[in-house]
Backbone as CSV, one residue per row, in Angstrom:
resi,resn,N_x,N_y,N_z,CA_x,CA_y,CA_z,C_x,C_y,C_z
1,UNK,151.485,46.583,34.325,150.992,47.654,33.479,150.105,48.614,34.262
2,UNK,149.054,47.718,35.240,148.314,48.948,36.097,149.336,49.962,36.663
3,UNK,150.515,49.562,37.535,151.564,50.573,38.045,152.321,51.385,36.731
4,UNK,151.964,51.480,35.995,152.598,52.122,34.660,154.230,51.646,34.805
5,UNK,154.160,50.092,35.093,155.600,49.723,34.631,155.925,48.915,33.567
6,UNK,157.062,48.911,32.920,157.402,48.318,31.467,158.388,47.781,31.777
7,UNK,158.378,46.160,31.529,159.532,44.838,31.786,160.287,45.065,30.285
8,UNK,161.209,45.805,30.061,161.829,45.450,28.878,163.281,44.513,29.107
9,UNK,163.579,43.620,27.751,164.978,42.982,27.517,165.125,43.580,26.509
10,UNK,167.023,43.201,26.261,167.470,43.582,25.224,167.766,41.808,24.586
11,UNK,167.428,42.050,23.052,167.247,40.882,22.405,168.508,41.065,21.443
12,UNK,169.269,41.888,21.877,170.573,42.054,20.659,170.113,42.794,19.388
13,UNK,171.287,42.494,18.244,170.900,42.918,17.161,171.515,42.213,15.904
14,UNK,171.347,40.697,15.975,172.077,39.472,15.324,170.670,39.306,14.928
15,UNK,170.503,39.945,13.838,168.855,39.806,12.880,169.306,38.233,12.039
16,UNK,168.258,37.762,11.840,168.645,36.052,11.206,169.063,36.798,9.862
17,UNK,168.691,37.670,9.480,169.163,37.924,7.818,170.865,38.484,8.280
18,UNK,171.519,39.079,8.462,172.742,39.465,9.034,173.437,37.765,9.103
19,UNK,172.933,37.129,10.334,173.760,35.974,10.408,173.435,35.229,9.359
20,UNK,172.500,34.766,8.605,172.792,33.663,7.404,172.859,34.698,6.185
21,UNK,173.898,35.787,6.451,174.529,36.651,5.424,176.242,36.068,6.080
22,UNK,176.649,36.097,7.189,178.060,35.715,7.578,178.379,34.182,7.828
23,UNK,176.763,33.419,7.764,177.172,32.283,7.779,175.730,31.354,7.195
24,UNK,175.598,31.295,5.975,174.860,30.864,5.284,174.907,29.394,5.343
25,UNK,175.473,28.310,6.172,175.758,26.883,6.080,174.391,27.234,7.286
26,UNK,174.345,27.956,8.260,173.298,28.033,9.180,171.737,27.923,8.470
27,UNK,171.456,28.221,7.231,170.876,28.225,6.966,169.238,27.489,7.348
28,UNK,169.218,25.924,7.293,168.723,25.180,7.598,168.355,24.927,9.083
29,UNK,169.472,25.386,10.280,169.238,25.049,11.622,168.465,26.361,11.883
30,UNK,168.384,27.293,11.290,167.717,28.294,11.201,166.449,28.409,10.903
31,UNK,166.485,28.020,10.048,164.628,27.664,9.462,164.023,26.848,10.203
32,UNK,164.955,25.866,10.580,163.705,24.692,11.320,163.624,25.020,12.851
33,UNK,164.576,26.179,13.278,163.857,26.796,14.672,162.912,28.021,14.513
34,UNK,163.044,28.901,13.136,161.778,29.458,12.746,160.338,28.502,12.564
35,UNK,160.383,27.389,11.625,159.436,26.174,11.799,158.924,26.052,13.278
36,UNK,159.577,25.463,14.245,159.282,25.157,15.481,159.125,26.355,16.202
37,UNK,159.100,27.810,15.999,158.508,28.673,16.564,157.327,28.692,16.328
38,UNK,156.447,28.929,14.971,155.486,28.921,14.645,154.606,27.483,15.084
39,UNK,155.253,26.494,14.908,154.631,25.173,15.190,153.850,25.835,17.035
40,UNK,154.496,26.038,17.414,154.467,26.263,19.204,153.408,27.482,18.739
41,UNK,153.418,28.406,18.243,152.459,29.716,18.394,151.069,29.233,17.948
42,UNK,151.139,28.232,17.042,149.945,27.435,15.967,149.248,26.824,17.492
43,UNK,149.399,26.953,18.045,149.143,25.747,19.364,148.318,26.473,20.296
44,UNK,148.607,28.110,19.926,147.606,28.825,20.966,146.350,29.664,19.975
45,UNK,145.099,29.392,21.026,143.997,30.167,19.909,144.504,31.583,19.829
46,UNK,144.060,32.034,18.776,144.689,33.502,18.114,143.660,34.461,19.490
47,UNK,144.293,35.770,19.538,143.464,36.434,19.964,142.555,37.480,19.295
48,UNK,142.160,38.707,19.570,140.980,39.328,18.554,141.517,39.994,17.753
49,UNK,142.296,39.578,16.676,142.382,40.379,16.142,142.044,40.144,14.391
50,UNK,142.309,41.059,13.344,141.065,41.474,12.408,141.616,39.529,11.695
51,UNK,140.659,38.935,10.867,140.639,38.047,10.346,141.212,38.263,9.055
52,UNK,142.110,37.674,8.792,142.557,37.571,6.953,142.157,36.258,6.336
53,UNK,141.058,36.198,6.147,140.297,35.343,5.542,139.784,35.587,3.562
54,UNK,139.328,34.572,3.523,138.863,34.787,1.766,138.978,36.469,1.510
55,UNK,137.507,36.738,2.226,136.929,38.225,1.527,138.507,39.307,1.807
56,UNK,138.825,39.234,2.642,140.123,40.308,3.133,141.337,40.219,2.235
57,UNK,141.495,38.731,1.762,142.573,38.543,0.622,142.632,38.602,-0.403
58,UNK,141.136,38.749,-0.799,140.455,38.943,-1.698,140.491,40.543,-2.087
59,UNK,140.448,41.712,-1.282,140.320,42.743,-0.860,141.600,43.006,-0.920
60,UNK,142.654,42.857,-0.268,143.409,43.586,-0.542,144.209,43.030,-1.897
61,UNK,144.278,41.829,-2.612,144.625,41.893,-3.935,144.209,42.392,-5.053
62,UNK,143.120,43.138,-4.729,142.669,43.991,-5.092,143.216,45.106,-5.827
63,UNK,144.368,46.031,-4.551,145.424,46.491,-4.947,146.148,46.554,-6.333
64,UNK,146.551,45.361,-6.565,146.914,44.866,-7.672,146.387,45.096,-8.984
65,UNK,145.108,44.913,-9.669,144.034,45.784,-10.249,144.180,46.683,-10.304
66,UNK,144.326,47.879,-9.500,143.922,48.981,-9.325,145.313,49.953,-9.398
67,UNK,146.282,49.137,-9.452,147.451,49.957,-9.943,148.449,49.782,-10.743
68,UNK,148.923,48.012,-10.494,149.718,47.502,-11.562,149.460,47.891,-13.180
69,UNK,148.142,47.141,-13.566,148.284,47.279,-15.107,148.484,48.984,-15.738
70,UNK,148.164,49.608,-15.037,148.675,51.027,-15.799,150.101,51.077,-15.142
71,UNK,150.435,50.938,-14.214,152.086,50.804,-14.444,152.615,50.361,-15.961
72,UNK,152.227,49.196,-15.823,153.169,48.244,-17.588,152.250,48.946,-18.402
73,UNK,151.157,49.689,-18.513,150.203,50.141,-19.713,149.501,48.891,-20.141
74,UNK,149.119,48.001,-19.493,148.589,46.902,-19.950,146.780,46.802,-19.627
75,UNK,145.974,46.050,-20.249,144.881,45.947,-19.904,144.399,45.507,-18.764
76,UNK,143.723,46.385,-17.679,143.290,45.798,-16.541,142.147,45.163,-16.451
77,UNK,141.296,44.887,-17.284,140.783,43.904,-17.574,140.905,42.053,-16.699
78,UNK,141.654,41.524,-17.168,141.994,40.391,-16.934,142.739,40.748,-15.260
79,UNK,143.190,41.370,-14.815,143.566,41.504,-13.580,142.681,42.008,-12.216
80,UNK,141.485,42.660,-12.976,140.073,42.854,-12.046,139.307,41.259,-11.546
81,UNK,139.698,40.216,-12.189,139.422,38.723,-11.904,140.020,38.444,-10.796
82,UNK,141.204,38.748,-10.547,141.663,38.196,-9.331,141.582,38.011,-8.335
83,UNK,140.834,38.956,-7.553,140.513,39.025,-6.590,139.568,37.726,-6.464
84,UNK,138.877,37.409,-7.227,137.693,36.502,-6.835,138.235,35.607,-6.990
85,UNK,138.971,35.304,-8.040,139.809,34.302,-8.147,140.348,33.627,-6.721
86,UNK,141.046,34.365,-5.956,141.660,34.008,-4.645,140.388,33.804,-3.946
87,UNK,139.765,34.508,-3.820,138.351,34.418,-2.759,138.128,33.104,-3.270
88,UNK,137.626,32.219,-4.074,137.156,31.039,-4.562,137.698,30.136,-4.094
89,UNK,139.591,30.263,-4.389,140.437,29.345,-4.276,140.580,29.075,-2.623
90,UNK,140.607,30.451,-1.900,140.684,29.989,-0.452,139.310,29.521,-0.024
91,UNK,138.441,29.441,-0.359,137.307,28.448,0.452,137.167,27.075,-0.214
92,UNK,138.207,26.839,-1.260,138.189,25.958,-1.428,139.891,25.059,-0.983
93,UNK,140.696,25.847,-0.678,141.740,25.533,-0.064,142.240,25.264,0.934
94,UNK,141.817,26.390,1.641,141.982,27.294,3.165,140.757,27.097,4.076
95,UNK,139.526,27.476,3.723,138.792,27.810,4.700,138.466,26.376,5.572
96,UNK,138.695,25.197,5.431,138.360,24.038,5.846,139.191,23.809,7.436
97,UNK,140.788,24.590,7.672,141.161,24.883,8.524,141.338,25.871,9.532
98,UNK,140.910,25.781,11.369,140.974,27.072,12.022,141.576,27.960,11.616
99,UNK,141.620,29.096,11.713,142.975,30.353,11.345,143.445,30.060,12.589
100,UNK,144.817,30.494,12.831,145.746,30.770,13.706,146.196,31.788,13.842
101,UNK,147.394,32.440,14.578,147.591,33.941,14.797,149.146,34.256,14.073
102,UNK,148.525,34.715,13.092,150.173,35.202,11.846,150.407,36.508,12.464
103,UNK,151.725,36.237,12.507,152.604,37.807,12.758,152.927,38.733,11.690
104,UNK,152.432,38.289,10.220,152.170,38.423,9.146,153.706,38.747,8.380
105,UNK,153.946,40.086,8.604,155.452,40.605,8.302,157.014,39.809,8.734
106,UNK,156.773,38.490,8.491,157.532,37.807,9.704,158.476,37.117,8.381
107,UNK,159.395,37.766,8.708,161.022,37.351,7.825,162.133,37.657,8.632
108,UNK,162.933,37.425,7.736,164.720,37.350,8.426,165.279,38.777,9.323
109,UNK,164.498,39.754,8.995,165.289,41.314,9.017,163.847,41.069,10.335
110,UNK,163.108,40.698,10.331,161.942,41.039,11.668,162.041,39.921,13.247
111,UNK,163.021,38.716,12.605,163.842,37.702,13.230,164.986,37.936,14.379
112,UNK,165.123,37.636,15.700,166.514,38.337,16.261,167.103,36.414,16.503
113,UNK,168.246,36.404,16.168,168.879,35.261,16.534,169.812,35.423,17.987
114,UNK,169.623,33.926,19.088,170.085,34.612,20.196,170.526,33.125,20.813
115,UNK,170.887,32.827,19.417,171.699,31.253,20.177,170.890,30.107,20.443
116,UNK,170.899,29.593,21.645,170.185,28.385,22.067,168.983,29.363,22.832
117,UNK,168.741,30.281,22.999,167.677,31.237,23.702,166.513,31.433,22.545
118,UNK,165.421,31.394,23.020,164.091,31.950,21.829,165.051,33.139,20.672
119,UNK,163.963,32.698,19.772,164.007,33.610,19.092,163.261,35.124,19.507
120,UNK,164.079,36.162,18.770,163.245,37.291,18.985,162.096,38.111,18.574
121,UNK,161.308,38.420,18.089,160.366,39.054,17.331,160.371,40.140,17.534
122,UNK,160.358,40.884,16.210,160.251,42.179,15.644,158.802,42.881,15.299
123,UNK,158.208,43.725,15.122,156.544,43.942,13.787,156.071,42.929,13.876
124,UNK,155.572,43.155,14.632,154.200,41.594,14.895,153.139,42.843,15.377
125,UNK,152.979,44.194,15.337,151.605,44.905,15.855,150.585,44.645,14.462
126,UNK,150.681,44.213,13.623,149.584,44.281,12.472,149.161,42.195,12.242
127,UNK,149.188,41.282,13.190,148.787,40.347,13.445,147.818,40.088,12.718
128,UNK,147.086,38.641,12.584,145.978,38.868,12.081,145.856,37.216,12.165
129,UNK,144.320,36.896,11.797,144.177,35.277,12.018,144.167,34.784,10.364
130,UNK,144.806,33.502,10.360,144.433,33.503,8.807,144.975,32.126,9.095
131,UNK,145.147,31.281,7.644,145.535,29.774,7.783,147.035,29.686,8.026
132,UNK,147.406,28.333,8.835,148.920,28.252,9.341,149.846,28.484,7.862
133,UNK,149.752,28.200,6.765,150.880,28.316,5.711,151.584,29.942,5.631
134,UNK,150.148,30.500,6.358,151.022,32.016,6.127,152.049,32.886,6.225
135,UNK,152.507,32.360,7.154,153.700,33.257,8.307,155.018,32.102,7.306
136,UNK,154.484,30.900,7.255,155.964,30.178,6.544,156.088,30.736,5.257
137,UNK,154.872,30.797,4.515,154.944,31.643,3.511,156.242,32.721,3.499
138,UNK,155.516,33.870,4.283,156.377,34.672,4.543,157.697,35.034,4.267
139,UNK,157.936,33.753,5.532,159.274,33.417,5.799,160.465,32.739,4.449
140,UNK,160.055,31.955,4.396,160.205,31.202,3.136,160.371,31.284,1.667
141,UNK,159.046,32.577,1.173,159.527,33.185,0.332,159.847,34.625,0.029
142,UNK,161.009,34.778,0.830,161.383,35.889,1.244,162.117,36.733,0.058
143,UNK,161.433,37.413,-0.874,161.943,37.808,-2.246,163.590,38.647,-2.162
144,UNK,163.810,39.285,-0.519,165.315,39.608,-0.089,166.132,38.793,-0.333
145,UNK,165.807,37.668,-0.682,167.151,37.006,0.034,166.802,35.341,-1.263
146,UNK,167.934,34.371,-1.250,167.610,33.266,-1.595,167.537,31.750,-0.739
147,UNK,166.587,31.181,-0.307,166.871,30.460,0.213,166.986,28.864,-0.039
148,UNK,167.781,28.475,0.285,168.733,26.981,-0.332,166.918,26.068,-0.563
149,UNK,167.244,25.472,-1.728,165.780,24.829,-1.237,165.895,23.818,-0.768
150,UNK,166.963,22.967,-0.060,166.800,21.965,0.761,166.188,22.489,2.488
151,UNK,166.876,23.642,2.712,166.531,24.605,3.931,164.834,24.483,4.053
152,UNK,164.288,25.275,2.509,163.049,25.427,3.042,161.931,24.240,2.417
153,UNK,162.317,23.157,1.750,161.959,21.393,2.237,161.825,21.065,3.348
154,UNK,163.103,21.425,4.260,163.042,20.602,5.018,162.206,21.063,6.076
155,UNK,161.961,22.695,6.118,161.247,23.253,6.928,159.725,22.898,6.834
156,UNK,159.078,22.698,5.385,158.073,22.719,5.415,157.291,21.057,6.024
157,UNK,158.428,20.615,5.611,158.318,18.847,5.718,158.250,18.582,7.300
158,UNK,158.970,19.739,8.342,159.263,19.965,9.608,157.559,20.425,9.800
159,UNK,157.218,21.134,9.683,155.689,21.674,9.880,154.754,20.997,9.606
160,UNK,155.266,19.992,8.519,153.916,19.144,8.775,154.013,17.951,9.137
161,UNK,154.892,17.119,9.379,155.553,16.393,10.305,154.888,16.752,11.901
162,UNK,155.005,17.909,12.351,154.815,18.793,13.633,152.961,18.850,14.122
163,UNK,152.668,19.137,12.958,151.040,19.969,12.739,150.022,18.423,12.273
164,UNK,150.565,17.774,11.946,149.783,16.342,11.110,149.084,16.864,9.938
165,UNK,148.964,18.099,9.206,148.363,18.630,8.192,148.550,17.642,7.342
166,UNK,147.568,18.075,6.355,147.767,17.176,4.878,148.336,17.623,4.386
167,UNK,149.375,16.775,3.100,150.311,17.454,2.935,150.197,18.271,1.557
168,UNK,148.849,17.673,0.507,148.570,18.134,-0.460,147.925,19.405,-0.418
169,UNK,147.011,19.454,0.634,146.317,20.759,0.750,147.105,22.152,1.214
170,UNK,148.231,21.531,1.813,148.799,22.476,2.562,149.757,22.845,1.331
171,UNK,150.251,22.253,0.679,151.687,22.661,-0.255,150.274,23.653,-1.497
172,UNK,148.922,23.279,-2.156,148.062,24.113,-2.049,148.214,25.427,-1.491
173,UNK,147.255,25.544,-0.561,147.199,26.618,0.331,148.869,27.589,0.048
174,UNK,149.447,27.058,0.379,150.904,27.456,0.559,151.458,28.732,-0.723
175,UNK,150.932,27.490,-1.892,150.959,27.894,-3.322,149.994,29.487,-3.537
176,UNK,148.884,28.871,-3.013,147.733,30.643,-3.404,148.381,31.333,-2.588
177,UNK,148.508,31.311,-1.373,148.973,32.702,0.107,150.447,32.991,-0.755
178,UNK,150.992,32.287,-1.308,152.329,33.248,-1.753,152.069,34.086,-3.015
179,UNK,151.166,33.606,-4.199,150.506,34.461,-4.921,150.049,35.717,-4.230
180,UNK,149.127,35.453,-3.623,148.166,36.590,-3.304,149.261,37.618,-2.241
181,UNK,150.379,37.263,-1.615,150.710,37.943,-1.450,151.952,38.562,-2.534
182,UNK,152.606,37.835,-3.372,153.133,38.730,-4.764,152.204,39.530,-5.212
183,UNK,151.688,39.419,-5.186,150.370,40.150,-5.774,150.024,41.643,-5.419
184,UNK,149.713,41.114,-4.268,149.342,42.324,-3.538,150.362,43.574,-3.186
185,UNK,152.048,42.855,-3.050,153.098,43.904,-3.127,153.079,44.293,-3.783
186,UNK,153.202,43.687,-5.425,153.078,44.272,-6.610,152.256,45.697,-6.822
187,UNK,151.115,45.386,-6.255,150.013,46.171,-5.944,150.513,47.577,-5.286
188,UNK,151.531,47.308,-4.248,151.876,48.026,-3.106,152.660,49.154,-3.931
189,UNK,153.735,48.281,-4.710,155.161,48.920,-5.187,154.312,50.088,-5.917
190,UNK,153.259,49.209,-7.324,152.655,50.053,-8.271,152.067,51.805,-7.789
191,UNK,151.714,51.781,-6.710,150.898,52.685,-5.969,151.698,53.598,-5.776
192,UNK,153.151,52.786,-4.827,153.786,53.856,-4.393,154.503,54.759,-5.409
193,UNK,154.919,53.851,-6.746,155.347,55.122,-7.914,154.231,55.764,-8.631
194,UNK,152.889,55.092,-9.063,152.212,55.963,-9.456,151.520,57.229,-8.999
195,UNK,150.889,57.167,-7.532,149.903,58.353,-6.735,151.058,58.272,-6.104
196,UNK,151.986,58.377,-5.341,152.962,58.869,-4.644,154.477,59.113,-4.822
197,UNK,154.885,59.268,-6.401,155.859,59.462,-6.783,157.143,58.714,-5.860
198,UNK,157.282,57.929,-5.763,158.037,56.735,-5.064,158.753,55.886,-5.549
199,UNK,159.488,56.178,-6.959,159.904,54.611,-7.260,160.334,53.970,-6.411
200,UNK,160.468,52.382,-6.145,160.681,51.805,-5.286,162.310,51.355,-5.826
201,UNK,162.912,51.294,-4.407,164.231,50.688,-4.910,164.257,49.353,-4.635
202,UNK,164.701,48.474,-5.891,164.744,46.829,-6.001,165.891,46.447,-5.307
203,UNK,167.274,47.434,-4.904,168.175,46.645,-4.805,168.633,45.205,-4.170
204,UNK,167.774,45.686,-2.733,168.232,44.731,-2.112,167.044,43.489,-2.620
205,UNK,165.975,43.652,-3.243,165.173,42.752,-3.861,165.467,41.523,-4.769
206,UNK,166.362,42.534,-5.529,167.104,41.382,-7.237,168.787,41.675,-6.777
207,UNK,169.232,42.295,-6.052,170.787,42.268,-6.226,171.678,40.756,-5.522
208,UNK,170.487,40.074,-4.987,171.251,38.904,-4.318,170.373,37.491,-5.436
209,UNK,169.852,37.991,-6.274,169.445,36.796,-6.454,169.739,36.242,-8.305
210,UNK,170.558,34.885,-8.560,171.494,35.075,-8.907,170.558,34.443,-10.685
211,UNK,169.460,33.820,-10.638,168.450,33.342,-11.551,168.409,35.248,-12.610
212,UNK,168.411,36.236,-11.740,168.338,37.205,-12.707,169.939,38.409,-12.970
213,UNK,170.548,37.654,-12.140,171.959,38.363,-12.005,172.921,37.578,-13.131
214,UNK,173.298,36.373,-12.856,174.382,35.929,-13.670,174.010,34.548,-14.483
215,UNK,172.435,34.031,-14.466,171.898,32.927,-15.145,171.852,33.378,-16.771
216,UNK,172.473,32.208,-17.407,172.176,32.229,-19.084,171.456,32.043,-19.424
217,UNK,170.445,31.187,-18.794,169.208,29.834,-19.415,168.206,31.152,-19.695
218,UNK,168.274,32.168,-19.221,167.232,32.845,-20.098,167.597,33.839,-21.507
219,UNK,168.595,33.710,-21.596,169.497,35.039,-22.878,168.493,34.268,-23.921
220,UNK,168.042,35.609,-24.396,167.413,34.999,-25.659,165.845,34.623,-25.551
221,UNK,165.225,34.681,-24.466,164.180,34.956,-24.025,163.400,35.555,-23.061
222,UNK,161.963,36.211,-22.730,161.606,36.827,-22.634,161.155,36.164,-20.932
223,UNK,161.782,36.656,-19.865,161.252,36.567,-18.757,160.802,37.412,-17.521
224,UNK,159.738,36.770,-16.809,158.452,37.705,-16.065,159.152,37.197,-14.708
225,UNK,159.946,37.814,-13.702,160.030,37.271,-12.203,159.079,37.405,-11.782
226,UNK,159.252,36.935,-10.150,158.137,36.895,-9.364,157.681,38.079,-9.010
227,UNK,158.120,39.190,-9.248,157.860,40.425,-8.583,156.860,40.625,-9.838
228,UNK,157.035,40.748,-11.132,156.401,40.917,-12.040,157.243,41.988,-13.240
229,UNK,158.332,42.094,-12.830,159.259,43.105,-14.171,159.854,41.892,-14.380
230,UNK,160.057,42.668,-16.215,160.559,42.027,-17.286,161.954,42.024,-17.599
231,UNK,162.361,41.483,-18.415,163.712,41.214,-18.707,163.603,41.297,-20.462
232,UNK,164.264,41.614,-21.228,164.315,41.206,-22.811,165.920,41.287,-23.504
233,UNK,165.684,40.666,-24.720,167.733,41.093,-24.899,167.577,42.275,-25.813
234,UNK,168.828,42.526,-25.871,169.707,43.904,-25.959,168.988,43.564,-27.545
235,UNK,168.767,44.708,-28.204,169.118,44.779,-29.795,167.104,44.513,-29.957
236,UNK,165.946,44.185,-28.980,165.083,43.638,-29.461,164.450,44.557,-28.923
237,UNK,162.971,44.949,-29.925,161.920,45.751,-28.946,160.986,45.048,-28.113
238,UNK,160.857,45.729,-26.804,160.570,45.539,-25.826,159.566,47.105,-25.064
239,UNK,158.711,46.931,-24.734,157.388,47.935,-24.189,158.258,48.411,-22.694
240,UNK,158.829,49.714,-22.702,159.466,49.857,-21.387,158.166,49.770,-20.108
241,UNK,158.512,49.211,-18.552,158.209,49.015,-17.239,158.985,50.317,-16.370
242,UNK,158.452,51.454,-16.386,158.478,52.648,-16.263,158.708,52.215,-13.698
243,UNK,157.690,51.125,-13.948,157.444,51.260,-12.849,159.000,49.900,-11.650
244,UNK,159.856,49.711,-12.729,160.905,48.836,-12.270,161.983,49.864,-13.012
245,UNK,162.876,50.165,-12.118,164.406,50.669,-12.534,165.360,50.371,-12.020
246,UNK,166.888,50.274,-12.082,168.180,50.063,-11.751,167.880,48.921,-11.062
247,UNK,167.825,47.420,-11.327,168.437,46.288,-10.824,168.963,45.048,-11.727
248,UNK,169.295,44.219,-11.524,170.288,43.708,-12.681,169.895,42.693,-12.500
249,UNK,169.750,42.081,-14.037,168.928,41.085,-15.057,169.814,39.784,-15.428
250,UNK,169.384,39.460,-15.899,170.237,37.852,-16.085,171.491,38.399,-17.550
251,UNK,172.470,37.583,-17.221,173.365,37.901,-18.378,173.084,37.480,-19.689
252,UNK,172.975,38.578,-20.676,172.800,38.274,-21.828,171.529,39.098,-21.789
253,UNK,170.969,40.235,-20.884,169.816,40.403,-21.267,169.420,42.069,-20.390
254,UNK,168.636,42.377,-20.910,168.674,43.899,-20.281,167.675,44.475,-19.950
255,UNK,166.847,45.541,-18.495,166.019,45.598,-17.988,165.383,46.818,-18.768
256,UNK,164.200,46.789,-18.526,162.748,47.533,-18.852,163.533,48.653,-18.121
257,UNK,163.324,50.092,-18.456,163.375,50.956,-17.379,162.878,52.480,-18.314
């Protein structure tokens, strides 16, 4: 770098979401070399960069508050709690273990697959230290895509198998960091249609996932996904979600828009 020279490779362009789109049986040998990447990165102290700890997760779910409930027209009230809520839960969850160094944005489309060779990494400049569940988080519950849940069992069972973690605290931990980060997208999406005229497009969000595409078990009742839009049936009143449009709902039942 002093000689102003730059070592670049080419890492291809076989993104893990692409290949366990042409070959989804990969699924599993996939995850558990994502697992064993992170296991190996968990192993080195993080370097300086900003901490995502309680107050910061706390902070940015924040977000959420501050834009969601006037999306749905709902009382923000009860959603100004949250934040502390998480702040509480991670020092009582989380803070008992070092942080490590999350690549934070770290999913299938930020993934390069390259055979028996490392994996590749994509958006890892916004890093940050926070507890190991995060980055699997991430990974794992990747609202793009569905993943088999024996795949991501076996991954998590792989990590702590790997790490000697406990296994209660960690499936914990695991549980709040995927909240707080629904949360906080939620937060994200809300923003970008309200102060920035943005609706967001769901497609590739809900078009693969099949609990709101072609499932019955909900016709006939009233369901909240993880993202936070509604579903209701045809013929019933229902409070339109101004801030969710064009993606497709479970059969027998029809979207807010």
């Amino acid at each position: 770098a002093g000689a102003g020279l730059l070592m670049m490779q080419d890492l291809g362009d076989d993104l893990v979401a692409r290949v366990l789109e042409r070959e989804p049986g990969m699924a599993e040998p996939i995850y558990a070399r994502i697992t064993d990447l992170l296991v190996d990165l968990h192993r080195h102290r993080p370097p300086a960069v900003m901490a995502l700890d309680g107050p910061e997760l706390a902070r940015q779910v924040g977000m959420f508050a501050d834009w969601y409930p006037e999306a749905v027209g709902s009382d923000p009230t009860p959603a100004q709690a949250i934040a502390g809520i998480v702040e509480n839960l991670h020092t009582e969850l989380c803070a008992d273990l070092p942080p490590v160094l999350s690549l934070r944005d770290f999913h299938a489309e930020n993934l390069i697959w390259r055979g028996e060779a490392p994996l590749g990494l994509l958006d890892f400049q916004d890093a940050v230290a926070c507890h190991p569940a995060y980055d699997l988080v991430s990974v794992l519950h990747d609202a793009r895509r569905d993943i088999p849940a024996e795949a991501e069992a076996s991954a998590i069972a792989r990590f702590l198998a790997d790490t000697g973690l406990e296994a209660d605290r960690f499936h914990a931990a695991f549980a709040l960091l995927g909240a707080q980060r629904n949360l906080r997208i939620l937060g994200i999406f809300a923003r970008l249609c309200l102060r920035d005229g943005k609706p967001p497009d769901f497609s590739r969000g809900f078009s693969s996932r099949p609990q709101l595409r072609g499932s019955t078990e909900l016709a006939g009742s009233s369901h909240n996904d993880g993202w936070g839009a509604h579903c209701y049936t045809p013929g019933k009143p229902a409070a339109p979600d101004a801030s969710f449009r064009d993606w497709t709902c479970a059969e027998g039942l029809s979207c807010q828009a």
